[in-house]
Short mmCIF file of C-alpha atoms in Angstrom, two decimals:
data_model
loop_
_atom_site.label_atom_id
_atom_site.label_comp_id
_atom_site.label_asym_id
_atom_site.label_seq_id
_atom_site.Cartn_x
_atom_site.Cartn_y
_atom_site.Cartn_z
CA UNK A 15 -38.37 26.89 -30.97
CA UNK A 16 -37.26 24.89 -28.08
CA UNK A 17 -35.73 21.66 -28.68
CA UNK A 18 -37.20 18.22 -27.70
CA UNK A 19 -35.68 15.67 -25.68
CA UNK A 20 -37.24 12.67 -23.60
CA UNK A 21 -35.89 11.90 -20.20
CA UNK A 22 -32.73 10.19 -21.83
CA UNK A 23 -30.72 12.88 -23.60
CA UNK A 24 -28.89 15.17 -22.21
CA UNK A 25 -28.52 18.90 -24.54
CA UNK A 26 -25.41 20.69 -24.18
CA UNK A 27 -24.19 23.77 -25.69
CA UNK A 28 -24.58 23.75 -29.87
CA UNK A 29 -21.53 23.69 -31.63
CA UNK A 30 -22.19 25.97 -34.21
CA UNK A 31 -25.44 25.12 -35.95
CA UNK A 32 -24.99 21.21 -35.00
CA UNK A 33 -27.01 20.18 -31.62
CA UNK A 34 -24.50 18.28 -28.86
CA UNK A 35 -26.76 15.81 -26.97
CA UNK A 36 -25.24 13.14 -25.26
CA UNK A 37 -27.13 9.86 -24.23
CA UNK A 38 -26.24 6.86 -22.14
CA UNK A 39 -26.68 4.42 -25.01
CA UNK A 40 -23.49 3.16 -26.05
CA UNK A 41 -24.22 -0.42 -25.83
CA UNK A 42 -21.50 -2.07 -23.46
CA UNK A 43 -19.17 0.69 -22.51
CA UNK A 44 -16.48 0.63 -19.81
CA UNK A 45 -14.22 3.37 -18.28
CA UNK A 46 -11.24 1.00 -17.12
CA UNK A 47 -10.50 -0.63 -20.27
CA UNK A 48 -6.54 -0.28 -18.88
CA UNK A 49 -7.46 -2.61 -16.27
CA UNK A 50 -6.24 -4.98 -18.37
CA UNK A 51 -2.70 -4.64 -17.63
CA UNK A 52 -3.60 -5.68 -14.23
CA UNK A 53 -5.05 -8.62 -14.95
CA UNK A 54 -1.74 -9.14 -16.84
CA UNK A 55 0.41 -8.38 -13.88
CA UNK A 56 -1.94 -11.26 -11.77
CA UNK A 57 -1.49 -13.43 -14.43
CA UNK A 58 2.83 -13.24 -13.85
CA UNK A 59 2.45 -12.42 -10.16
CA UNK A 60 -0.26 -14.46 -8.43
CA UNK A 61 -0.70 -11.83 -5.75
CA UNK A 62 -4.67 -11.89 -5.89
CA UNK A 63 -4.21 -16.23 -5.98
CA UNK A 64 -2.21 -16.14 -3.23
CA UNK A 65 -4.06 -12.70 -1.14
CA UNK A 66 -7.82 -15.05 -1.45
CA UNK A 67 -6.17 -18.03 -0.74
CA UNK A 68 -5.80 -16.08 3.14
CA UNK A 69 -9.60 -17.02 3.12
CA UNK A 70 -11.86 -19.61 4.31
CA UNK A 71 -15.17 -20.14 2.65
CA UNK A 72 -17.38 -22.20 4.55
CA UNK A 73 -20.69 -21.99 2.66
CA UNK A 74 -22.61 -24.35 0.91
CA UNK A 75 -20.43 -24.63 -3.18
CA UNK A 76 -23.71 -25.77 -3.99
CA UNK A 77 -25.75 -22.40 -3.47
CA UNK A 78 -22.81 -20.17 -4.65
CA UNK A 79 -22.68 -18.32 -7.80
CA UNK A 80 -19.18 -15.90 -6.50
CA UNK A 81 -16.29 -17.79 -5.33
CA UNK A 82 -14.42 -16.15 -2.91
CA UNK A 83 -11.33 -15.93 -5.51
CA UNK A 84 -13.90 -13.89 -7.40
CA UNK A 85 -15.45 -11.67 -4.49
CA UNK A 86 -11.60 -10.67 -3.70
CA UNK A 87 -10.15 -9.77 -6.82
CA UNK A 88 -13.61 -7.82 -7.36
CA UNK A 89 -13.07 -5.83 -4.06
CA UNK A 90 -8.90 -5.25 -4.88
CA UNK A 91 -9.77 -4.61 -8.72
CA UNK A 92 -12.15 -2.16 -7.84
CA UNK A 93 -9.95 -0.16 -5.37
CA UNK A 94 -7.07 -0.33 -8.16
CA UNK A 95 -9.40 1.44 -10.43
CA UNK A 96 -10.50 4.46 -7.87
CA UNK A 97 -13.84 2.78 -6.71
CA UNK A 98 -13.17 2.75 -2.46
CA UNK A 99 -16.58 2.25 -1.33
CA UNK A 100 -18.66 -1.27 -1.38
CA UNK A 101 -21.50 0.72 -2.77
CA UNK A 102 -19.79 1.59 -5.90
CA UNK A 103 -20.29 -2.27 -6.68
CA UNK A 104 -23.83 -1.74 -6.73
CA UNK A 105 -23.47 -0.38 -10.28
CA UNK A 106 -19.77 -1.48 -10.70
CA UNK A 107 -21.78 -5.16 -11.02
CA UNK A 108 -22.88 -4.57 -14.80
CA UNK A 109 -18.95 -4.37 -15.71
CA UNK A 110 -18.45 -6.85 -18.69
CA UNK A 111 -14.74 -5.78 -18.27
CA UNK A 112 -14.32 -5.89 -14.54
CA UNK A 113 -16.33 -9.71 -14.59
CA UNK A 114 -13.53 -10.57 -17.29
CA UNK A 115 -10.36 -9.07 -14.58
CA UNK A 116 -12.61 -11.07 -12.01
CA UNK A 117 -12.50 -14.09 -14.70
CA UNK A 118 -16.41 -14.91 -14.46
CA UNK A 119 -16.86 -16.53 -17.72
CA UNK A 120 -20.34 -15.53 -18.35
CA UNK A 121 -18.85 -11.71 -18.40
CA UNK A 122 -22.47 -10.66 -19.58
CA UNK A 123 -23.94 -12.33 -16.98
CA UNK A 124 -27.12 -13.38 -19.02
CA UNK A 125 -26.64 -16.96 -17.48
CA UNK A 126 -27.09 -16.13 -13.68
CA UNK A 127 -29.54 -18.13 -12.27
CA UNK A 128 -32.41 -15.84 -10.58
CA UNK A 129 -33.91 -13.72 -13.04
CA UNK A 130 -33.51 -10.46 -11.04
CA UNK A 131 -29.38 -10.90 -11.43
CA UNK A 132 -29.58 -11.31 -15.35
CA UNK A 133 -27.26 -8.83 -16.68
CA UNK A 134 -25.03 -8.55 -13.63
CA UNK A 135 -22.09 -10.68 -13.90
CA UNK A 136 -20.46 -9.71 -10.91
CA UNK A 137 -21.78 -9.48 -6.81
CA UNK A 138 -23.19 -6.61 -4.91
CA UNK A 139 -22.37 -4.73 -1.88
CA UNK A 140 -24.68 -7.16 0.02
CA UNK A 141 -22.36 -10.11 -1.25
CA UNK A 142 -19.12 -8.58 -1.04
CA UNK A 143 -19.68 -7.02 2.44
CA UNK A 144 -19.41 -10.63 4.17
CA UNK A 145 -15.70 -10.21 3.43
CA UNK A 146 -15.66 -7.54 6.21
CA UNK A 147 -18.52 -8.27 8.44
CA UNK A 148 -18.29 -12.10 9.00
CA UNK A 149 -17.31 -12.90 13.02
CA UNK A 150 -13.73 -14.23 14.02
CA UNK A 151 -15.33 -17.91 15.05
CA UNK A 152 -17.51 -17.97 12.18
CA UNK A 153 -18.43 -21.85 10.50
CA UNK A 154 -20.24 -23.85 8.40
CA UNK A 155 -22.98 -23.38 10.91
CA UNK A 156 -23.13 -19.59 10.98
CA UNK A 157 -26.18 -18.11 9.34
CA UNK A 158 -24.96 -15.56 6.49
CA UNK A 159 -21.45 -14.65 6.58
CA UNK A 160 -19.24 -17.47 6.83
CA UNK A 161 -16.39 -16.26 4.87
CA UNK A 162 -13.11 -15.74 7.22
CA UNK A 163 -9.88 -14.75 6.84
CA UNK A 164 -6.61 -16.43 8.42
CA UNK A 165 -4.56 -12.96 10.22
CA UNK A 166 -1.22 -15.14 9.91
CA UNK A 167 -1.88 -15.66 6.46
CA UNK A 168 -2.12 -12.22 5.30
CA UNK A 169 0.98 -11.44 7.47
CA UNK A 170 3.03 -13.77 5.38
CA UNK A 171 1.20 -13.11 1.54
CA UNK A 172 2.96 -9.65 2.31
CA UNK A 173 6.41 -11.07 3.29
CA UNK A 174 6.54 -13.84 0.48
CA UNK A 175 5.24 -11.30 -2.26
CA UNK A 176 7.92 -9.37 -1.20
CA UNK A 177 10.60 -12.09 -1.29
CA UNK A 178 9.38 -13.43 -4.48
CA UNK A 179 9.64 -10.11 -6.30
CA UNK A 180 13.51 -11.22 -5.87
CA UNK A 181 15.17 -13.52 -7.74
CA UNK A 182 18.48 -13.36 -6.22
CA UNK A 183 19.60 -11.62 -2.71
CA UNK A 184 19.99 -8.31 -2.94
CA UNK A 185 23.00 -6.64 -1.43
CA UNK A 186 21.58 -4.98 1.57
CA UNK A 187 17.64 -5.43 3.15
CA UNK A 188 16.22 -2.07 4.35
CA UNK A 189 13.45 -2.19 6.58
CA UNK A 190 11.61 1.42 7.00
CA UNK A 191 9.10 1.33 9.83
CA UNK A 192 6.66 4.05 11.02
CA UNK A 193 3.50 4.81 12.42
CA UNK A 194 0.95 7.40 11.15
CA UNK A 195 -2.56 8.14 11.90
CA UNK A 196 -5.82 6.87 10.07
CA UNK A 197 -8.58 9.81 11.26
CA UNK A 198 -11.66 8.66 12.72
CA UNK A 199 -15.29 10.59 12.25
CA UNK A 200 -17.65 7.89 13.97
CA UNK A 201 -17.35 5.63 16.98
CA UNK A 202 -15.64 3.04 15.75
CA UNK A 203 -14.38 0.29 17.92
CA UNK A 204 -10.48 1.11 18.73
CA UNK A 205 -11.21 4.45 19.00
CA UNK A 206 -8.92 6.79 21.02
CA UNK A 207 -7.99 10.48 20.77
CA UNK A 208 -4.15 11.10 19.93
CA UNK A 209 -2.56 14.42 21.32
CA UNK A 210 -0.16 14.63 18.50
CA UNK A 211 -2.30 14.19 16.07
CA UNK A 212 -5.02 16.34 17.60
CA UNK A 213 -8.21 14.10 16.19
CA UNK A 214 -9.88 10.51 17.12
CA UNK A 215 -7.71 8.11 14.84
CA UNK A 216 -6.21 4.40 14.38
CA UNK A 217 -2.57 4.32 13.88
CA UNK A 218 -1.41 1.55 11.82
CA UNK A 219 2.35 0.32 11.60
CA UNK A 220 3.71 0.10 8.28
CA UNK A 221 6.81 -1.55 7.71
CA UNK A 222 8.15 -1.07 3.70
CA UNK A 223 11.16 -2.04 1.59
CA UNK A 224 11.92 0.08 -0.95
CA UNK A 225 8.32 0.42 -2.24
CA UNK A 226 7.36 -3.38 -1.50
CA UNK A 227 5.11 -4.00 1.77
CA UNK A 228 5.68 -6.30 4.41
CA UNK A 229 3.31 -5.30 6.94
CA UNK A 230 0.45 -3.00 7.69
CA UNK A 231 -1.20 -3.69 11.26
CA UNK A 232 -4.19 -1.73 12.21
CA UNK A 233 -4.00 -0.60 15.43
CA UNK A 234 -5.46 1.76 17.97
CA UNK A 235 -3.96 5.05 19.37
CA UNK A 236 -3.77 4.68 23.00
CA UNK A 237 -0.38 2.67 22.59
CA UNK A 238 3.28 3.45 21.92
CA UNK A 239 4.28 4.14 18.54
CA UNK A 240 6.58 0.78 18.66
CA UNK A 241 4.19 -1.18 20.52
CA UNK A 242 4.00 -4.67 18.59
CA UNK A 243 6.93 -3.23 16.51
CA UNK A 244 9.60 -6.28 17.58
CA UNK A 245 7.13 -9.16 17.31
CA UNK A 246 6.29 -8.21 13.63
CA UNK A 247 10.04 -7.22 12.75
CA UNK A 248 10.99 -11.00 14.18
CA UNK A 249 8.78 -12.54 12.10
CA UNK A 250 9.86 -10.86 9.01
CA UNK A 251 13.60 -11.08 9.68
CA UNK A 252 13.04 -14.91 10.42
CA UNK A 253 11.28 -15.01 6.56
CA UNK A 254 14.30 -13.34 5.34
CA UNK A 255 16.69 -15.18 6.28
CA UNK A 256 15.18 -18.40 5.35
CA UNK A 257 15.59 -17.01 2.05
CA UNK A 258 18.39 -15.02 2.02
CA UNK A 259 20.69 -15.99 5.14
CA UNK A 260 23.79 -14.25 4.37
CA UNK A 261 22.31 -10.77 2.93
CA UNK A 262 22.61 -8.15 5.71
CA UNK A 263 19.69 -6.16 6.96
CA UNK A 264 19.27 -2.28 8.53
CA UNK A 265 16.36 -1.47 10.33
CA UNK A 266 15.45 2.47 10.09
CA UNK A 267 12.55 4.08 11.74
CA UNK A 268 12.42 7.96 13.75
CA UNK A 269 12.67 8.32 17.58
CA UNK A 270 9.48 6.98 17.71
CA UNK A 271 11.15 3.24 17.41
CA UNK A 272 14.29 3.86 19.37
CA UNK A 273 13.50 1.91 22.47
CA UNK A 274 16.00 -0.62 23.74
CA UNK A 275 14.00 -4.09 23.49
CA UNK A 276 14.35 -3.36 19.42
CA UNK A 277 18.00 -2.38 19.70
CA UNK A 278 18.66 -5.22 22.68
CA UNK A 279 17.11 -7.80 19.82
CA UNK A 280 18.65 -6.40 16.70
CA UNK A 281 22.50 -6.49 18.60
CA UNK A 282 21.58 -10.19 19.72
CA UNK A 283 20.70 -11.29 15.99
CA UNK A 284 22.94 -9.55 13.90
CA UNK A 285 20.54 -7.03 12.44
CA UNK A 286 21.83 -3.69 12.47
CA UNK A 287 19.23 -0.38 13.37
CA UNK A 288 19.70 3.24 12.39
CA UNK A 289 17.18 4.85 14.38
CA UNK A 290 16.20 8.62 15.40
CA UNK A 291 16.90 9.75 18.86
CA UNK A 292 15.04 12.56 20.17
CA UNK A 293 17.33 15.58 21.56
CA UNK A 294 17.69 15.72 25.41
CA UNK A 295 19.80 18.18 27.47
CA UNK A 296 23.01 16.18 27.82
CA UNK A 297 23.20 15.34 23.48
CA UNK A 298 22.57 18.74 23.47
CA UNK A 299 25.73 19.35 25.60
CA UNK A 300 27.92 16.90 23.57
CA UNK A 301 27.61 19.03 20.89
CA UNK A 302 27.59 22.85 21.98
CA UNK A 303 31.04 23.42 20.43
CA UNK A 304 29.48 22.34 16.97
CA UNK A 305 26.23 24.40 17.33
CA UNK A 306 27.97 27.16 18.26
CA UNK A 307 30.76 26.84 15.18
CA UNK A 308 27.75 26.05 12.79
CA UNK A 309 26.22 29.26 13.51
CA UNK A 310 29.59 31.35 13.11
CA UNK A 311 29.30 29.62 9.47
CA UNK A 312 25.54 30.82 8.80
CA UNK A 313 26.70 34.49 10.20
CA UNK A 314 29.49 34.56 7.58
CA UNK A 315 28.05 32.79 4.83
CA UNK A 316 24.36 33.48 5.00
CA UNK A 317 24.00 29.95 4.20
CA UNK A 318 22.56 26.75 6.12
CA UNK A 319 25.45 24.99 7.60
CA UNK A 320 25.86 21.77 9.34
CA UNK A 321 28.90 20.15 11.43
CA UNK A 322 28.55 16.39 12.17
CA UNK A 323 30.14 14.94 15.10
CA UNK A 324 29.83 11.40 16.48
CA UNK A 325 30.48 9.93 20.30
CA UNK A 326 29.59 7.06 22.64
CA UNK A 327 26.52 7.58 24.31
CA UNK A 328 24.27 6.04 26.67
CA UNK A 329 21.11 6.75 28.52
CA UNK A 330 20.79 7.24 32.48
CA UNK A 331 18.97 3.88 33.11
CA UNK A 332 17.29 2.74 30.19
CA UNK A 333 19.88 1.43 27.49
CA UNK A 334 21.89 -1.68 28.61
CA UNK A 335 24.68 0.05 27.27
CA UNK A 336 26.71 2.49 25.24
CA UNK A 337 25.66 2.98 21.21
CA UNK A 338 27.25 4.83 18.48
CA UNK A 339 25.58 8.36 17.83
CA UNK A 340 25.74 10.59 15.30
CA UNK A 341 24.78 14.34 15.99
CA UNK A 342 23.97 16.81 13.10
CA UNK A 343 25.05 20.15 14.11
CA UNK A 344 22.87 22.19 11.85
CA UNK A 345 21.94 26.24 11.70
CA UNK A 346 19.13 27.39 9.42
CA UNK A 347 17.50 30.82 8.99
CA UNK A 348 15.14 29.92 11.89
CA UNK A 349 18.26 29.16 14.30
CA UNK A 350 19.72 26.18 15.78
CA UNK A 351 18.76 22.73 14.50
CA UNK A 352 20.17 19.58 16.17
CA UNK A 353 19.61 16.19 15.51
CA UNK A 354 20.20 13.07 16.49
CA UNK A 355 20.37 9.40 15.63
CA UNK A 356 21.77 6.51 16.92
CA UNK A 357 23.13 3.10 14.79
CA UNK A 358 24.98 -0.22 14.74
CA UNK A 359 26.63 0.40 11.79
CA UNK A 360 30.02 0.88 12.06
CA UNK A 361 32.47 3.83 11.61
CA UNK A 362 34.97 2.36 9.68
CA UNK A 363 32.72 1.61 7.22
CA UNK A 364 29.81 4.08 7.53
CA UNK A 365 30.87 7.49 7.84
CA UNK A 366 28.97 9.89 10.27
CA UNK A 367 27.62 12.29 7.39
CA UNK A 368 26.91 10.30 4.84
CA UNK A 369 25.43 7.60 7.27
CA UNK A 370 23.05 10.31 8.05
CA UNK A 371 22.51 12.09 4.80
CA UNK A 372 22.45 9.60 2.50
CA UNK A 373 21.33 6.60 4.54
CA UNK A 374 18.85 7.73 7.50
CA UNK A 375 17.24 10.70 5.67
CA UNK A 376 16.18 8.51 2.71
CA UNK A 377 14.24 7.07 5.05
CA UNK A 378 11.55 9.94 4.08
CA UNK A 379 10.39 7.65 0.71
CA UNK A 380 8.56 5.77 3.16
CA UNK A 381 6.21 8.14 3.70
CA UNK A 382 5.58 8.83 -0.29
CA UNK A 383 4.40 4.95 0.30
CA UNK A 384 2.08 5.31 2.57
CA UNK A 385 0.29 8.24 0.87
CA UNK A 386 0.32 6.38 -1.97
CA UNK A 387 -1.35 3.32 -0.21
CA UNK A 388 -4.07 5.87 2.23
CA UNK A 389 -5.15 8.91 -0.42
CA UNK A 390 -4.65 6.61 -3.42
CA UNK A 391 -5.96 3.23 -2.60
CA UNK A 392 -8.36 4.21 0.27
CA UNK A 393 -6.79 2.62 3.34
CA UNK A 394 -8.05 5.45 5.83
CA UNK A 395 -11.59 4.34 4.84
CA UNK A 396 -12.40 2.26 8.20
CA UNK A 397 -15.95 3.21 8.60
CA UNK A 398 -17.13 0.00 9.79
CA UNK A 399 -17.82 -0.63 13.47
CA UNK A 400 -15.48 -3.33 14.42
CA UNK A 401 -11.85 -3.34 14.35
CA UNK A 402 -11.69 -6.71 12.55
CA UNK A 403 -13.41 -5.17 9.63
CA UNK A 404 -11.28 -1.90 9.61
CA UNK A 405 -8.26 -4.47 9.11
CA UNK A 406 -9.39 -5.92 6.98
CA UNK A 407 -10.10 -2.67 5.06
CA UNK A 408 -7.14 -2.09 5.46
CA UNK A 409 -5.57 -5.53 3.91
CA UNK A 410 -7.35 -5.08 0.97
CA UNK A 411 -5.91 -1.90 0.32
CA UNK A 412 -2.53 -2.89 0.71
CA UNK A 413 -2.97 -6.09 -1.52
CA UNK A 414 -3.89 -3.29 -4.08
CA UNK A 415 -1.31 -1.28 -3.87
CA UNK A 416 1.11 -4.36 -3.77
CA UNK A 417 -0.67 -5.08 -7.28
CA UNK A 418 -0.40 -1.55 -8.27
CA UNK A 419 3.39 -1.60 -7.66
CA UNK A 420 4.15 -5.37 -9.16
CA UNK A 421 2.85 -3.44 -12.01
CA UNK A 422 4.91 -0.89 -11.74
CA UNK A 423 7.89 -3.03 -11.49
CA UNK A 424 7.10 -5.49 -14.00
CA UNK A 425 4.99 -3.79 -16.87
CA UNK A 426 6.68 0.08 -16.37
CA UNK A 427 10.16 -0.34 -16.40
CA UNK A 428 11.60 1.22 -19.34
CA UNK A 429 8.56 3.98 -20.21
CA UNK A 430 8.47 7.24 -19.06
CA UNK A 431 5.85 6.29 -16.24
CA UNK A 432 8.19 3.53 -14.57
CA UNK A 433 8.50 5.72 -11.36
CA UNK A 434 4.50 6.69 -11.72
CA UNK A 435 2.61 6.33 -8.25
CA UNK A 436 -0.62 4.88 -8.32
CA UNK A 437 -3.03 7.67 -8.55
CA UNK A 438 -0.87 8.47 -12.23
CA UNK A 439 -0.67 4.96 -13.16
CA UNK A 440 -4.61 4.80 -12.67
CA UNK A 441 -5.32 8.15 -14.47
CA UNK A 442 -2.55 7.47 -17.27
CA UNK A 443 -3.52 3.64 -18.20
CA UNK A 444 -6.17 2.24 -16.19
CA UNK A 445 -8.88 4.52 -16.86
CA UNK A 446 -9.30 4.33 -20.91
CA UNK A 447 -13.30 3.81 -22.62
CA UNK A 448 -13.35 0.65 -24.80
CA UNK A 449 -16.67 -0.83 -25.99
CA UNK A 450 -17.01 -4.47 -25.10
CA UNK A 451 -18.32 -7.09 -27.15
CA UNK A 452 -18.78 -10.77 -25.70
CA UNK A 453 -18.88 -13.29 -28.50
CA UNK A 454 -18.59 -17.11 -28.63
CA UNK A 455 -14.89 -17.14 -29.54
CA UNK A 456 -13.64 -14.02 -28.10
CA UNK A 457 -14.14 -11.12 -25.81
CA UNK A 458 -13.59 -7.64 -28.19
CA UNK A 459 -12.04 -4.72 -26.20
CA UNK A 460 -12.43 -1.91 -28.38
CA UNK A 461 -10.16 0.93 -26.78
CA UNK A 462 -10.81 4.45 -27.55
CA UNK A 463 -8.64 5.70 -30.55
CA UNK A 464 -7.26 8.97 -28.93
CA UNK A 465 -6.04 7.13 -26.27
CA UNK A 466 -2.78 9.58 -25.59
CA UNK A 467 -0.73 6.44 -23.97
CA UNK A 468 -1.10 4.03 -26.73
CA UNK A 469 2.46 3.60 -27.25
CA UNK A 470 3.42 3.56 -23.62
CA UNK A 471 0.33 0.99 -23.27
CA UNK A 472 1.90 -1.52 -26.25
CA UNK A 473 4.75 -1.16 -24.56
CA UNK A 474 3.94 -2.27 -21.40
CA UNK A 475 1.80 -4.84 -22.49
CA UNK A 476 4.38 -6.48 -24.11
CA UNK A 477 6.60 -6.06 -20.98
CA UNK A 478 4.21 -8.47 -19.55
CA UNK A 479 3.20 -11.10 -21.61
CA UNK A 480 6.63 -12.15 -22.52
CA UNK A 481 6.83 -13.16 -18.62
CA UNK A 482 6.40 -16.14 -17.13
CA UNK A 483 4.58 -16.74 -14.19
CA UNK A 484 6.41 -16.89 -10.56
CA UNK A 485 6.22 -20.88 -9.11
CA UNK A 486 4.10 -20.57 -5.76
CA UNK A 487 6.32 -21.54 -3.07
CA UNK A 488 5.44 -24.31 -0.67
#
């Protein structure tokens, strides 16, 4: 006999002689219960406060039911929990849990105004997509989308959530810059094909320390890699030393940032650089003698070997003078392997080997942050048409992942997932089923009891409400 079922249940394989149907009737059921924790980490940090006070509203208060504190943490929240498109919001929008991270306090949303919206306590794509599409010179006198966003602002949320993460200096101030591509499938405004990166693509400049973000600037690919590069790195050096004036900083980037207006500016201001330098015939010349007596040490040994030398070097016509470079004589089983970089640190202090081993090739963590921030918070989705919206995309994504990490740093220190990246702490906490129930008194998260992180979860939650809240700076 067949079984029955209306449109509702679903019938899945029997388990023995019991039926397994499933139906979507649960009640109020979410799938990010963890999402909690960030709301926690907000609550200490402020960096949602701070990212949506980069905005301007300039529509009526009077005919607004979604502040623009609300629409932004909705839009961040959502890309913390693994939803990267504004359509997801469309069903996302029914979320008793996400309208309490948003802090709507109807989280039912049986008390919205127009009868169609009853039940949704949170906006729609229509809503939220004024946070990308509104104009530059948009006002009060603009039709729909009259919410803008202040690009010096967001520059400086980045810096000062960076400098507030630190209570005292720290010894030294690494600043890892690079470039990387954000592939392109449309006609997008900006729009250029890159030869080394054989596609159509933006390519954004990312400047990190340690795994805190200062900048990310959207940018097209017709330019240098360092183009922009000095004007950013002034500003942020001018932040940090308003805070910390005596702690020294290194900047480190590949070849792509050697050029001599960022070394000319870092000698001038006391900022030291340990940059790559791509190989040319004549460094290639300075070191022959090592090349050759690394190799005689791979023929005897079998093994990789490497011989480090460093000399006084300068360019035919384009440095204003001579630098220190260190050369990494270096024979693999594929042959010869030179490389180059050159630095203001000095000798005495900084040996050549360990300058390069230890100091220029950890440089490479960088890019583990920028995957993090493009496959795991969505920052290579810039589908829109403008390049305003795309950077703004893209600013939403990194005020995630600057979220993601305060978590990280303040809630995860101590557990075994403290050096998690996003996409783990997402799949390990954030995504847990509670039922929700709203009453008068309270909102009841009922998490699921075989919950495999429960102990790591208590822990971490008490990691963060015993904190106190960082003072906003003026």
């Amino acid at each position: 006999m067949t079984t029955e079922c209306n449109q509702e249940s679903l019938v899945f394989q029997p388990l023995g002689r019991r039926e397994v149907v499933g139906r979507f009737d649960g009640g109020k059921i979410t799938s990010d219960a963890g999402a909690l924790l960030l709301r926690e980490t907000e609550r200490v940090s402020g960096v949602l406060g701070r990212f949506a006070a980069c905005f301007t509203d300039h529509r009526d208060p009077d005919l607004i039911e979604h502040t623009v504190s609300e629409l932004v943490a909705q839009r961040v929240y959502g890309l913390c929990l693994g939803y990267e498109d504004l359509n997801d919001h469309d069903a996302l929008r029914h979320d008793p849990l996400l309208a309490v991270l948003v802090g709507k306090l109807d989280p039912t949303g049986e008390d919205r105004t127009r009868q169609r919206d009853k039940g949704k306590p949170l906006a729609g794509k229509s809503t939220l997509n004024r946070l990308e599409l509104t104009p530059v010179r948009a006002d009060a006198g603009s039709r729909y989308k009259k919410i803008t966003v202040q690009r010096k602002a967001v520059q400086d949320f980045f810096v000062d959530a960076f400098l507030q993460a630190h209570e005292s200096p720290p010894p030294w101030i690494i600043l890892d810059l690079d470039a990387t591509d954000i592939p392109l499938h449309g006609h997008q405004a900006g729009r250029f094909f890159h030869g080394y990166y054989d596609n159509y693509c933006y390519l954004p400049l990312y400047i990190f320390c340690g795994d805190h973000l200062l900048c990310a600037k959207l940018r097209p690919s017709n330019l240098d890699a360092s183009t922009g590069t000095l004007k950013e790195v002034q500003r942020i050096v001018a932040a940090i030393r308003e805070r910390f004036p005596t702690t020294p900083i290194l900047l480190r980037a590949d070849s792509g940032f050697c050029r001599e207006p960022i070394m000319a500016w870092c000698e001038r201001n006391d900022v030291h650089y340990l940059l790559g330098l791509a190989k040319n015939d004549r460094l290639l010349r300075e070191i022959a003698d090592e090349l050759a007596q690394a190799k005689g040490r791979f023929e005897e040994t079998g093994k990789p070997a490497r011989v480090f030398k460093e000399f006084r070097y300068s360019t035919l016509d384009s440095w204003s003078g001579e630098r220190r470079v260190i050369a990494k004589a270096e024979h693999l089983d594929k042959g010869s392997n030179p490389r180059f970089v050159v630095t203001s640190l000095p000798s005495d202090e900084f040996p050549a080997q360990a300058t390069y081993e230890e100091t220029y090739c950890a440089r490479g963590d960088m890019e583990n942050r920028i995957k993090e921030q493009q496959l795991g918070l969505f920052a290579d989705r810039t589908s829109a048409a403008t390049m305003r919206a795309n950077e703004l995309r893209l600013w939403f994504s990194s005020a995630a992942y600057v979220l993601m990490t305060a978590l990280r740093r303040r809630g995860l220190q101590g557990t075994e997932l403290a050096q998690a990246q996003c996409d783990t702490i997402r799949l390990k906490l954030l995504k847990i089923g509670a039922r929700i129930r709203v009453t008068v008194r309270k909102v009841w998260v009922s998490l699921a009891e075989g919950f495999p992180y429960r102990d790591v979860f208590r822990r971490i939650h008490q990691n963060l409400i015993r904190q106190t809240p960082i003072p906003l700076r003026c």
